[in-house]
mmCIF file of C-alpha atoms in Angstrom:
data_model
loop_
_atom_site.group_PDB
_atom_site.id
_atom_site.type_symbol
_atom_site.label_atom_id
_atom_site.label_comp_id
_atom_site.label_asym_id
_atom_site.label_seq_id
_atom_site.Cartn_x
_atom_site.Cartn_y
_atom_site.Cartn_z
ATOM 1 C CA UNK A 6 99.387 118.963 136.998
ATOM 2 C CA UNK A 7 100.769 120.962 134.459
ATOM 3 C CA UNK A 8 100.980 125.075 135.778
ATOM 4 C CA UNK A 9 103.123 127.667 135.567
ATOM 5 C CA UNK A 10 104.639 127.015 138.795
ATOM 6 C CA UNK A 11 106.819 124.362 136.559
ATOM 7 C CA UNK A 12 108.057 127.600 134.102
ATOM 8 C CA UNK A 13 109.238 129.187 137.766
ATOM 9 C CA UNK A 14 111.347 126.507 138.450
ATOM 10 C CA UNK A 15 111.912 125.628 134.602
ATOM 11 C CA UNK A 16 113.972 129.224 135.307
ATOM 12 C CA UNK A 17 116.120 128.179 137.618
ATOM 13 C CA UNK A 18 119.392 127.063 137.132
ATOM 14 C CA UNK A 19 119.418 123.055 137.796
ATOM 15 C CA UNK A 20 121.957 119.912 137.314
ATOM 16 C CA UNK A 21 119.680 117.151 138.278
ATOM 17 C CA UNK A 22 117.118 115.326 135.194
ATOM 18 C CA UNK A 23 115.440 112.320 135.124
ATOM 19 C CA UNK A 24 114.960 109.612 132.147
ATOM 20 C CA UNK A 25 112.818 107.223 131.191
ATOM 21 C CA UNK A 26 113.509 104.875 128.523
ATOM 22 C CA UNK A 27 110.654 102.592 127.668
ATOM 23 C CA UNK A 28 111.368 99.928 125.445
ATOM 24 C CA UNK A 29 109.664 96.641 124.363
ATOM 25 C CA UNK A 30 111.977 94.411 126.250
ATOM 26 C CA UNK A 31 112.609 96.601 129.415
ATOM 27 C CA UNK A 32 112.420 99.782 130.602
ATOM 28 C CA UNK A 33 114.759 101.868 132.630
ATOM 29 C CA UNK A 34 114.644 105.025 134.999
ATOM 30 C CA UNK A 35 118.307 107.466 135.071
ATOM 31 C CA UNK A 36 118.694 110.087 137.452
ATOM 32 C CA UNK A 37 121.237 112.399 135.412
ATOM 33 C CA UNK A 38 124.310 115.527 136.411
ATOM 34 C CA UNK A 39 124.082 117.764 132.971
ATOM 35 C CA UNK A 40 126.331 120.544 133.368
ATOM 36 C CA UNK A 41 127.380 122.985 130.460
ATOM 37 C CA UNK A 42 126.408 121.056 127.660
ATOM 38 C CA UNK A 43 128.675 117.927 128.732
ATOM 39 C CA UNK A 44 127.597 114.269 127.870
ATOM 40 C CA UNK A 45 125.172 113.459 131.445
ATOM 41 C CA UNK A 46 126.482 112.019 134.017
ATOM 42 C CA UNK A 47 124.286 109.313 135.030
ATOM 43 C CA UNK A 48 123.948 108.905 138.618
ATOM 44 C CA UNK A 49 121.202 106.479 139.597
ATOM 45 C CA UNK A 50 119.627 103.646 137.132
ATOM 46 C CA UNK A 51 117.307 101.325 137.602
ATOM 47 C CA UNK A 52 115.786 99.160 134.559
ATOM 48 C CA UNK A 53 112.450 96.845 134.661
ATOM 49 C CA UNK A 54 111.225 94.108 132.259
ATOM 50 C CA UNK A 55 107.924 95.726 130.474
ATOM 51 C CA UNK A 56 105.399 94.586 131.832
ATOM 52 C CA UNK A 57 102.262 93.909 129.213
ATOM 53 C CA UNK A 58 99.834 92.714 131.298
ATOM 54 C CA UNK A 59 99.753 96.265 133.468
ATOM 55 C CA UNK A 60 97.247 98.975 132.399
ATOM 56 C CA UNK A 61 99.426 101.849 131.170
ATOM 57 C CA UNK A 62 98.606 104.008 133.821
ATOM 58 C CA UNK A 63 99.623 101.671 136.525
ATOM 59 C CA UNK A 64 103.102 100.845 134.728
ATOM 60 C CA UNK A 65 103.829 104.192 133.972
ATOM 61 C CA UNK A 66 103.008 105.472 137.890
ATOM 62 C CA UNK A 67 105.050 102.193 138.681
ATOM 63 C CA UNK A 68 108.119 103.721 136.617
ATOM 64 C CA UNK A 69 107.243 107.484 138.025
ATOM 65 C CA UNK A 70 107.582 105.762 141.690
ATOM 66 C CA UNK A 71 111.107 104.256 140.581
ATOM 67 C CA UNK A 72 112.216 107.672 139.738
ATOM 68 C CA UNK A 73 111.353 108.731 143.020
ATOM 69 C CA UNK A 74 112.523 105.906 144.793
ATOM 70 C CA UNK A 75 116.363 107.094 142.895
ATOM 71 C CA UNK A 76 115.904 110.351 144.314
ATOM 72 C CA UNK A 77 115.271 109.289 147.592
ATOM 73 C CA UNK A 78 118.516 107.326 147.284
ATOM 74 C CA UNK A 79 120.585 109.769 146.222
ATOM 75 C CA UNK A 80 119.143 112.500 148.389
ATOM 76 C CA UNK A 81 117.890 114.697 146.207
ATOM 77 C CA UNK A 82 114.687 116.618 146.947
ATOM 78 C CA UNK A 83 111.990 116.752 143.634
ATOM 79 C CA UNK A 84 112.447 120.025 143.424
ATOM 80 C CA UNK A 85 116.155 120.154 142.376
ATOM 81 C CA UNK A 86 114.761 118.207 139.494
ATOM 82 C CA UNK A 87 114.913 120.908 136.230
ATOM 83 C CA UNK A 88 112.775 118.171 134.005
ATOM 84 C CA UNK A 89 112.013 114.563 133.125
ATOM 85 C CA UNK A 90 112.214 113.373 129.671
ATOM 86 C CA UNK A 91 110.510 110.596 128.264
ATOM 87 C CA UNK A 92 111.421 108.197 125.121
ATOM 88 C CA UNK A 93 109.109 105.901 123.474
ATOM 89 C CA UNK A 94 109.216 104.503 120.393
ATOM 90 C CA UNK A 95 105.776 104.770 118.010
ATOM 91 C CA UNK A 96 103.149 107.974 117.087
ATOM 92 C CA UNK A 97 103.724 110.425 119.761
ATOM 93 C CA UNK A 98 101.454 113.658 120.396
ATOM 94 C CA UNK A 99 104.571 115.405 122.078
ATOM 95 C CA UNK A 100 102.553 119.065 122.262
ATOM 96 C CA UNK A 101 99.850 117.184 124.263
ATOM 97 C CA UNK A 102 102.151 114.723 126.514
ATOM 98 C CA UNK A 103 100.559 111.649 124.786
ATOM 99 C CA UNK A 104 101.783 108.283 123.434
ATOM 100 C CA UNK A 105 98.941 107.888 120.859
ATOM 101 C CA UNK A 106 100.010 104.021 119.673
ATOM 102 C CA UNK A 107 103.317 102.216 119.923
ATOM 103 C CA UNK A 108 104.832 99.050 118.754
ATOM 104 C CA UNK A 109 106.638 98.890 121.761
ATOM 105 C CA UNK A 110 103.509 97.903 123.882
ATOM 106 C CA UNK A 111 100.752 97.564 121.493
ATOM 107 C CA UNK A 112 98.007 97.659 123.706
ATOM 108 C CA UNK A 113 98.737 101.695 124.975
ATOM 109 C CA UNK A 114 95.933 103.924 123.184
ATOM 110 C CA UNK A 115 95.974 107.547 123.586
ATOM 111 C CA UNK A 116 98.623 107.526 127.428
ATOM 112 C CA UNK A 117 98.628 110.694 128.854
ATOM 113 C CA UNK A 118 101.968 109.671 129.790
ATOM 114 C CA UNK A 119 102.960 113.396 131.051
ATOM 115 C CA UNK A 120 100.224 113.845 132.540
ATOM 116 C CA UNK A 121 101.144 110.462 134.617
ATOM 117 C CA UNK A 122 104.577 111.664 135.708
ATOM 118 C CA UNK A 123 104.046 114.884 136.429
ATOM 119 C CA UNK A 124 101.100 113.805 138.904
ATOM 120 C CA UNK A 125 104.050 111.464 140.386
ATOM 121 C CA UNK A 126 106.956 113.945 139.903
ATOM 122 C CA UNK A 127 107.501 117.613 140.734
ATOM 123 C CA UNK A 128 109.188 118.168 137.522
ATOM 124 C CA UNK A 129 107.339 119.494 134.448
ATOM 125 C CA UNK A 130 107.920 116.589 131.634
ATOM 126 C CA UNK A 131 108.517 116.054 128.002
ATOM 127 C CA UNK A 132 107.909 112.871 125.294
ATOM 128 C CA UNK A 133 108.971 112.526 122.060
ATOM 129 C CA UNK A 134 109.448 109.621 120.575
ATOM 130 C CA UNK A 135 112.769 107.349 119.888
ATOM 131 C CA UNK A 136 113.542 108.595 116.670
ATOM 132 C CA UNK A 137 113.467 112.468 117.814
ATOM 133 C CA UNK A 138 114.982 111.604 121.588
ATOM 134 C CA UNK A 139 118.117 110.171 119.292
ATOM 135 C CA UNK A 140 117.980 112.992 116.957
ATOM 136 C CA UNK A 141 118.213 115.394 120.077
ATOM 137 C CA UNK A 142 120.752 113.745 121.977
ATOM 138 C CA UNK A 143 123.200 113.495 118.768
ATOM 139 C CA UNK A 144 122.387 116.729 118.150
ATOM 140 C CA UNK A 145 123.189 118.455 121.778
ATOM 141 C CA UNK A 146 125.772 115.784 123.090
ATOM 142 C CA UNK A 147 126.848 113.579 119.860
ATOM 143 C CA UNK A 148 128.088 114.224 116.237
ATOM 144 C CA UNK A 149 125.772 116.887 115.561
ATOM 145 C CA UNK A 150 127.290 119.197 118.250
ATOM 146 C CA UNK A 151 126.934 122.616 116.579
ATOM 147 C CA UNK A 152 124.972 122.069 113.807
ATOM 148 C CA UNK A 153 122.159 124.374 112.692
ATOM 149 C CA UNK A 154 120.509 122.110 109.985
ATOM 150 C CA UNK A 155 120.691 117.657 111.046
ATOM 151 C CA UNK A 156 119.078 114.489 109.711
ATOM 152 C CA UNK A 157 119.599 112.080 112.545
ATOM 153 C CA UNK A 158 118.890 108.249 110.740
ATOM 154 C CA UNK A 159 118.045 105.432 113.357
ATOM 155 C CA UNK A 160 118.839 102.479 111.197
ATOM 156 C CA UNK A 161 118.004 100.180 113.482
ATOM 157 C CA UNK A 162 114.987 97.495 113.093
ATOM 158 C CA UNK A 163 113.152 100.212 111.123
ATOM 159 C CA UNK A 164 114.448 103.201 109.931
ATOM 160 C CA UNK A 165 112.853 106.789 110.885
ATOM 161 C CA UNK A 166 114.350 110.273 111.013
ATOM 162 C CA UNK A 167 114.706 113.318 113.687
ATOM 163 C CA UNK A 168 114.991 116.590 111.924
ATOM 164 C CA UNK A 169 116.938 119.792 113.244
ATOM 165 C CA UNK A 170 116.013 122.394 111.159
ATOM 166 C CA UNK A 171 117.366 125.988 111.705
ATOM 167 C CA UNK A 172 118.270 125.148 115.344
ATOM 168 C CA UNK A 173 115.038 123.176 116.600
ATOM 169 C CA UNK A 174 113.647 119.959 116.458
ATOM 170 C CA UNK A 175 110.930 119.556 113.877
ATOM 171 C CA UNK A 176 108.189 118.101 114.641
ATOM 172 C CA UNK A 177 105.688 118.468 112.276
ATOM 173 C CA UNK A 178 101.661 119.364 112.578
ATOM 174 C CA UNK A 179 101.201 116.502 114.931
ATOM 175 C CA UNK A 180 104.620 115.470 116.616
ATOM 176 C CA UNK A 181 105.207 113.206 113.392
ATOM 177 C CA UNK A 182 107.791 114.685 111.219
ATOM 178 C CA UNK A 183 110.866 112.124 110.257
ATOM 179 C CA UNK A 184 108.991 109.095 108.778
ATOM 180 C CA UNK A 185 111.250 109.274 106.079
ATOM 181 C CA UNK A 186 111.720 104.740 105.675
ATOM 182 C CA UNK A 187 108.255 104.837 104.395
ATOM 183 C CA UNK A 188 109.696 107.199 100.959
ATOM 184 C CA UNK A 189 108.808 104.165 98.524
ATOM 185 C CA UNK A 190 111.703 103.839 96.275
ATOM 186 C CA UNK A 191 111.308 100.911 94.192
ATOM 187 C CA UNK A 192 108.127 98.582 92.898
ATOM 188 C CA UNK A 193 109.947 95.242 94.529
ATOM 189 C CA UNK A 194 111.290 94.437 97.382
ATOM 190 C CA UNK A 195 110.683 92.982 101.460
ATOM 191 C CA UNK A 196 107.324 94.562 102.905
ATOM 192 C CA UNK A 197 108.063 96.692 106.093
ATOM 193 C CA UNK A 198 105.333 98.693 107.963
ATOM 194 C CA UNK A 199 103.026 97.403 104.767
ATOM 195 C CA UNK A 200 105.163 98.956 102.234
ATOM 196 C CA UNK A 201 107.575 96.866 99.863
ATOM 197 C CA UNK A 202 110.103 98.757 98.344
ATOM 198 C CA UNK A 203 110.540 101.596 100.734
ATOM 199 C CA UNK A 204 113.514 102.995 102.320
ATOM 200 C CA UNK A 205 113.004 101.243 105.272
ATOM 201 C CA UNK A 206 112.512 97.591 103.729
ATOM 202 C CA UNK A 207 116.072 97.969 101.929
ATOM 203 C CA UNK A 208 118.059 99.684 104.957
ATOM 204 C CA UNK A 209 117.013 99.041 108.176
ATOM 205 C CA UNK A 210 118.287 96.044 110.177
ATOM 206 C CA UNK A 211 114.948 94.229 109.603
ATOM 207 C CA UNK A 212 115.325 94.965 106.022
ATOM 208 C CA UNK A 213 118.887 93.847 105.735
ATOM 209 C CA UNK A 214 117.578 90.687 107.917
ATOM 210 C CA UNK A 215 114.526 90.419 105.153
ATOM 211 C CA UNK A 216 116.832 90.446 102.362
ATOM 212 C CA UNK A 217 119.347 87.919 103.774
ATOM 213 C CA UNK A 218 116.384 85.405 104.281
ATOM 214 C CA UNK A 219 115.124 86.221 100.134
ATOM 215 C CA UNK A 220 119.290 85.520 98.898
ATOM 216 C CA UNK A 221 119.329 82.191 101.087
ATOM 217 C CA UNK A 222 116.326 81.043 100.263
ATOM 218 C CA UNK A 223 116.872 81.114 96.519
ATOM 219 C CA UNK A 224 121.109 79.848 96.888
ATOM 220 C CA UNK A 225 119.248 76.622 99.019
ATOM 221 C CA UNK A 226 116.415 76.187 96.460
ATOM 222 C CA UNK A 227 118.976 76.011 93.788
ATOM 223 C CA UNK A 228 120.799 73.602 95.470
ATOM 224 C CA UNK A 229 123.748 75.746 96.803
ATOM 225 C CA UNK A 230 125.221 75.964 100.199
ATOM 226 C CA UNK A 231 124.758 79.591 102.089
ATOM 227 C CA UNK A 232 126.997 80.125 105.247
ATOM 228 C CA UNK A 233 124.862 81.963 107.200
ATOM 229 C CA UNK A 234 121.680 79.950 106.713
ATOM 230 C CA UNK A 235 122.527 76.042 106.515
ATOM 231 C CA UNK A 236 119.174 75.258 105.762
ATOM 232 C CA UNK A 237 115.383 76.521 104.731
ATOM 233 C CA UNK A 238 114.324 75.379 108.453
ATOM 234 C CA UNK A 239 116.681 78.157 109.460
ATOM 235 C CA UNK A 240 116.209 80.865 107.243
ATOM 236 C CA UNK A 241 114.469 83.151 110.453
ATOM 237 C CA UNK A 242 117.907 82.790 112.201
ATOM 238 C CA UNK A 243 119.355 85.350 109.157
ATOM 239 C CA UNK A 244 119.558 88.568 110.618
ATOM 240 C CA UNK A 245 121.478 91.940 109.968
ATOM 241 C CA UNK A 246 123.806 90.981 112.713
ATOM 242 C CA UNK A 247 124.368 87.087 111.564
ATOM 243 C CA UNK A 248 124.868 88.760 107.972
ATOM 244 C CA UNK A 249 127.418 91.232 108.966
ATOM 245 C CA UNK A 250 129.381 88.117 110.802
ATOM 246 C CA UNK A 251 128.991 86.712 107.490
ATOM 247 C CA UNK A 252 130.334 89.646 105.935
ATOM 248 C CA UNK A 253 133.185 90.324 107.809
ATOM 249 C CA UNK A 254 134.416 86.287 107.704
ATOM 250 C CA UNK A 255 134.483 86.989 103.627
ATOM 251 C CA UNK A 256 131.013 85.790 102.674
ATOM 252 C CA UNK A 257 130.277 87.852 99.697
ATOM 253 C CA UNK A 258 126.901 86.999 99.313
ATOM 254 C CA UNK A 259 126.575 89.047 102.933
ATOM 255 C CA UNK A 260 128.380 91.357 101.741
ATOM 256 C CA UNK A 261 126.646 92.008 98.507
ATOM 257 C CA UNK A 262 123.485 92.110 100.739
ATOM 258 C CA UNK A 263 124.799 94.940 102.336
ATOM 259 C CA UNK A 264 126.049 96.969 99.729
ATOM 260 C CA UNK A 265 122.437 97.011 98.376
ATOM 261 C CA UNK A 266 121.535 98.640 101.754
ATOM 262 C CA UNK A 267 124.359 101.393 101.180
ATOM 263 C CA UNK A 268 123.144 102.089 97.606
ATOM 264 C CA UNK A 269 119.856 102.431 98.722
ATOM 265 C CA UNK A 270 120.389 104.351 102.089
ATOM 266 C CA UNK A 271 122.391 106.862 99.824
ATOM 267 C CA UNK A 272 119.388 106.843 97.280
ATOM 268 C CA UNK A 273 117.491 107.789 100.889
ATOM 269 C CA UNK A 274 119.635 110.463 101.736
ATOM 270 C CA UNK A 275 119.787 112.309 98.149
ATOM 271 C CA UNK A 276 115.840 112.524 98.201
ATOM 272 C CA UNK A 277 116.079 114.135 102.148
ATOM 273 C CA UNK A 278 119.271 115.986 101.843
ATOM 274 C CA UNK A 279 117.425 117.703 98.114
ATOM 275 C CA UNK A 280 114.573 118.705 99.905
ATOM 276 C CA UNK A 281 115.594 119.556 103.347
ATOM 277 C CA UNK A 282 119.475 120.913 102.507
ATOM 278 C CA UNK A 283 121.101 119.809 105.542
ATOM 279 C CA UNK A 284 125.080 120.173 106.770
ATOM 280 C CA UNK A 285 125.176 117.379 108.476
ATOM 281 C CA UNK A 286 123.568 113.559 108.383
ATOM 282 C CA UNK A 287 124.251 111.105 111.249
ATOM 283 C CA UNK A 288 123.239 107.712 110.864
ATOM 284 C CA UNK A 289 123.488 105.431 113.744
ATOM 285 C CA UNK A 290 122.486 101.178 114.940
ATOM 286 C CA UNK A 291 123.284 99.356 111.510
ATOM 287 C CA UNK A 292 125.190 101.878 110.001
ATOM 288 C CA UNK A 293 127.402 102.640 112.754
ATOM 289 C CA UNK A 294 128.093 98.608 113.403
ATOM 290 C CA UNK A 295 128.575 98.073 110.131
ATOM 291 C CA UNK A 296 129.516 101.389 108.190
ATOM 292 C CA UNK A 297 133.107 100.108 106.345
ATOM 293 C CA UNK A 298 130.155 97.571 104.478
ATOM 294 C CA UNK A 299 127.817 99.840 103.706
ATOM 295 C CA UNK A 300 129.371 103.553 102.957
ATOM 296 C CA UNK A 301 131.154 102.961 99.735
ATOM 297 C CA UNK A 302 128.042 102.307 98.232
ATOM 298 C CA UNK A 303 125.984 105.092 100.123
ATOM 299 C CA UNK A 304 128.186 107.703 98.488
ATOM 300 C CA UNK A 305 127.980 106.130 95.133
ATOM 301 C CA UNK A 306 124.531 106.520 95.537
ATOM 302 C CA UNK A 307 124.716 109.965 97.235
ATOM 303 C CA UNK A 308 126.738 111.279 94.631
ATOM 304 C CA UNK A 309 124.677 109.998 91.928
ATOM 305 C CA UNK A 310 121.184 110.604 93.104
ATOM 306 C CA UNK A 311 121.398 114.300 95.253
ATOM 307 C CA UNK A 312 122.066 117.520 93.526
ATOM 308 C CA UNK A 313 125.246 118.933 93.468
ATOM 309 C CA UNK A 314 125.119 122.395 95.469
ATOM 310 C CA UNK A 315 123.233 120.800 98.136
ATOM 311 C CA UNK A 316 125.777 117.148 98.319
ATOM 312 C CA UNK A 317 128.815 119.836 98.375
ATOM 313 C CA UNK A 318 127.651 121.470 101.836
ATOM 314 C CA UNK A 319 126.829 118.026 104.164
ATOM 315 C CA UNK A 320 128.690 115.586 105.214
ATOM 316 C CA UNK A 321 127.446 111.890 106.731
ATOM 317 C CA UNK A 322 128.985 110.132 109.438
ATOM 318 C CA UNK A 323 128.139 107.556 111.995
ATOM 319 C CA UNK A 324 126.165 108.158 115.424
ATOM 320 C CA UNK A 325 128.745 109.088 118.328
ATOM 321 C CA UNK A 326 127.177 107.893 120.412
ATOM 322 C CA UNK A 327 126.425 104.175 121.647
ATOM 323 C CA UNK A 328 126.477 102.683 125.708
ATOM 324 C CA UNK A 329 123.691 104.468 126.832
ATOM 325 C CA UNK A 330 122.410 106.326 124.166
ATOM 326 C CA UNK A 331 118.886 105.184 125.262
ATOM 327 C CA UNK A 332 119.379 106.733 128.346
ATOM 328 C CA UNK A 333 121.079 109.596 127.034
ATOM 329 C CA UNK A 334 118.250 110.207 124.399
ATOM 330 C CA UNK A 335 115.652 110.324 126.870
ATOM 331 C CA UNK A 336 117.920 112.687 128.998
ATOM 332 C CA UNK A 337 118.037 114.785 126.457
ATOM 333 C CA UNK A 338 114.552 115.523 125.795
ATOM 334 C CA UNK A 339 114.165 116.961 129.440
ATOM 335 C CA UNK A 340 117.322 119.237 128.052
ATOM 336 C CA UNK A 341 115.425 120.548 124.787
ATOM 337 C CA UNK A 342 112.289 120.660 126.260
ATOM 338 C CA UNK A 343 112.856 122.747 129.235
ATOM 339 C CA UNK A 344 115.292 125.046 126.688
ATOM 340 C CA UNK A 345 111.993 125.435 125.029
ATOM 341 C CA UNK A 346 110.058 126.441 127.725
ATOM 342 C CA UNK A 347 112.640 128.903 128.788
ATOM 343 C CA UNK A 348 112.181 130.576 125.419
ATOM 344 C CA UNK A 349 108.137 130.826 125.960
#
């Protein structure tokens, strides 16, 4: 359904965008106000459980139909609707509107996912995925407000990248730019996306998690006593956020856990700030929650590992934005896509 009937109305000026948010747990549907560059105003939501046993094309219709059923709610006609942006975590074909695999629901192959909601919704419609929608919406509404050249981190249960690079979001031959956790940066260490020793497998929550089970495991064998794993029967209850509880209660152990995350994180950043020179580095999820753990060792790192003339012109800090920011991220593709378009 995509014609250039959608770059007429792409050309208008509009207030009204719609979401989606799909996520392994649930999925939800916002029906936004954006109006001079101001964090959206979200009018409507409506979230879903994913469903795993649907065909994709059925749940994503399903979720298309929700975002008309909002509309018809709030009484306003598909054609005050300037885009719809879409956020899914996993390989994304973003020039081609297609979710090519994703961890999120394993079983989707090759979803023409835009295709899908524009046949629903008289909107034209964007997807990127989760690492770029957070990249974008830090970038237009967050911490990155302003910036010409940003490295947006997730730090969350893995760690990817969104790169803004002279103005625009990068992404790469194939919609893949930003898989920065997988930069290998030691011969040891926990095995994430079948890499040990990467980026990702030191500073992401699932790495942090990783490496708390590791420390207990060899305090218990030894025959100590670990407070935030009692026993080797509980050693998958150890998780970034049990550690950072940990942590903050004066378990130094946890806290030595996560200052290996810093140093590492800023090892990270020196190899991506030295190669793509940007002002500005927001890191959100982990980082954010637990940043007064982890950033005296990041800078040690940073300082130590990135060259000089390019560490003297960025500064890091922690994601603005939280409540929402899945919603707001997938907002905020509609934003940068249809600015795109406009440009065409």
């Amino acid at each position: 359904m995509r014609s250039e009937n959608f770059k007429l109305t792409a050309s208008k000026l509009m207030e009204y965008y719609l979401g989606f948010d799909i996520g392994g747990t649930k999925c939800a549907v916002s029906l936004a106000e954006i109006a001079d560059g101001k964090l959206p105003r979200i009018l409507q939501k409506k979230s879903v459980d994913t469903d795993f046993s649907e065909n994709a094309e059925t749940f994503v219709g399903r979720l298309a139909d929700i975002g008309t059923g909002i509309l018809e709610k709030s009484a306003i006609p598909q054609s005050q609707i300037a885009a719809v942006g879409i956020s899914c975590g996993g390989f994304i074909d973003a020039k081609n509107g297609i979710v090519v695999t994703t961890p999120v629901i394993p079983s989707w192959r090759n979803v023409e996912i835009v295709k899908i909601v524009e046949s629903k919704i008289e909107a034209r419609a964007f997807v990127q995925n989760d690492a770029n929608a957070c990249a974008l919406v830090e970038w237009i509404f967050g911490a990155g407000r302003g910036a010409k050249h940003m490295v947006f981190l997730t730090c969350g249960t893995g760690l990817g990248a969104g790169l803004i690079v002279n103005g625009a979001l990068l992404e790469g031959a194939n919609g893949n730019a930003g898989e920065v956790g997988h930069i290998r940066l030691e011969n040891w260490g926990p095995v994430a996306c079948g890499k040990s020793g990467s980026l990702e497998s030191f500073a992401s929550g699932y790495g942090i998690g990783q490496l708390g089970k590791i420390k207990a495991a060899e305090i218990l064998q030894s025959g100590g006593e670990c407070t935030f794993c009692s026993d080797m029967s509980k050693l998958e209850t150890v998780t970034a956020k049990t550690l950072a509880e940990a942590a903050a209660n004066g378990d130094e152990t946890a806290a030595e856990i996560f200052a290996i995350a810093g140093d590492f994180l800023g090892r990270g950043i020196a190899v991506i700030c030295d190669i793509l020179n940007p002002e500005l580095v927001v890191i959100g999820s982990v980082f954010k929650r637990s940043e007064k753990l982890m950033r005296p060792f990041l800078e040690k790192a940073f300082a130590r590992e990135s060259q000089a003339f390019t560490r003297q012109c960025c500064r890091i800090v922690a994601a603005e934005l939280g409540e929402n920011v899945g919603d707001y991220a997938a907002l905020s593709i509609a934003v940068n896509g249809l600015k795109n378009l406009n440009k065409k």
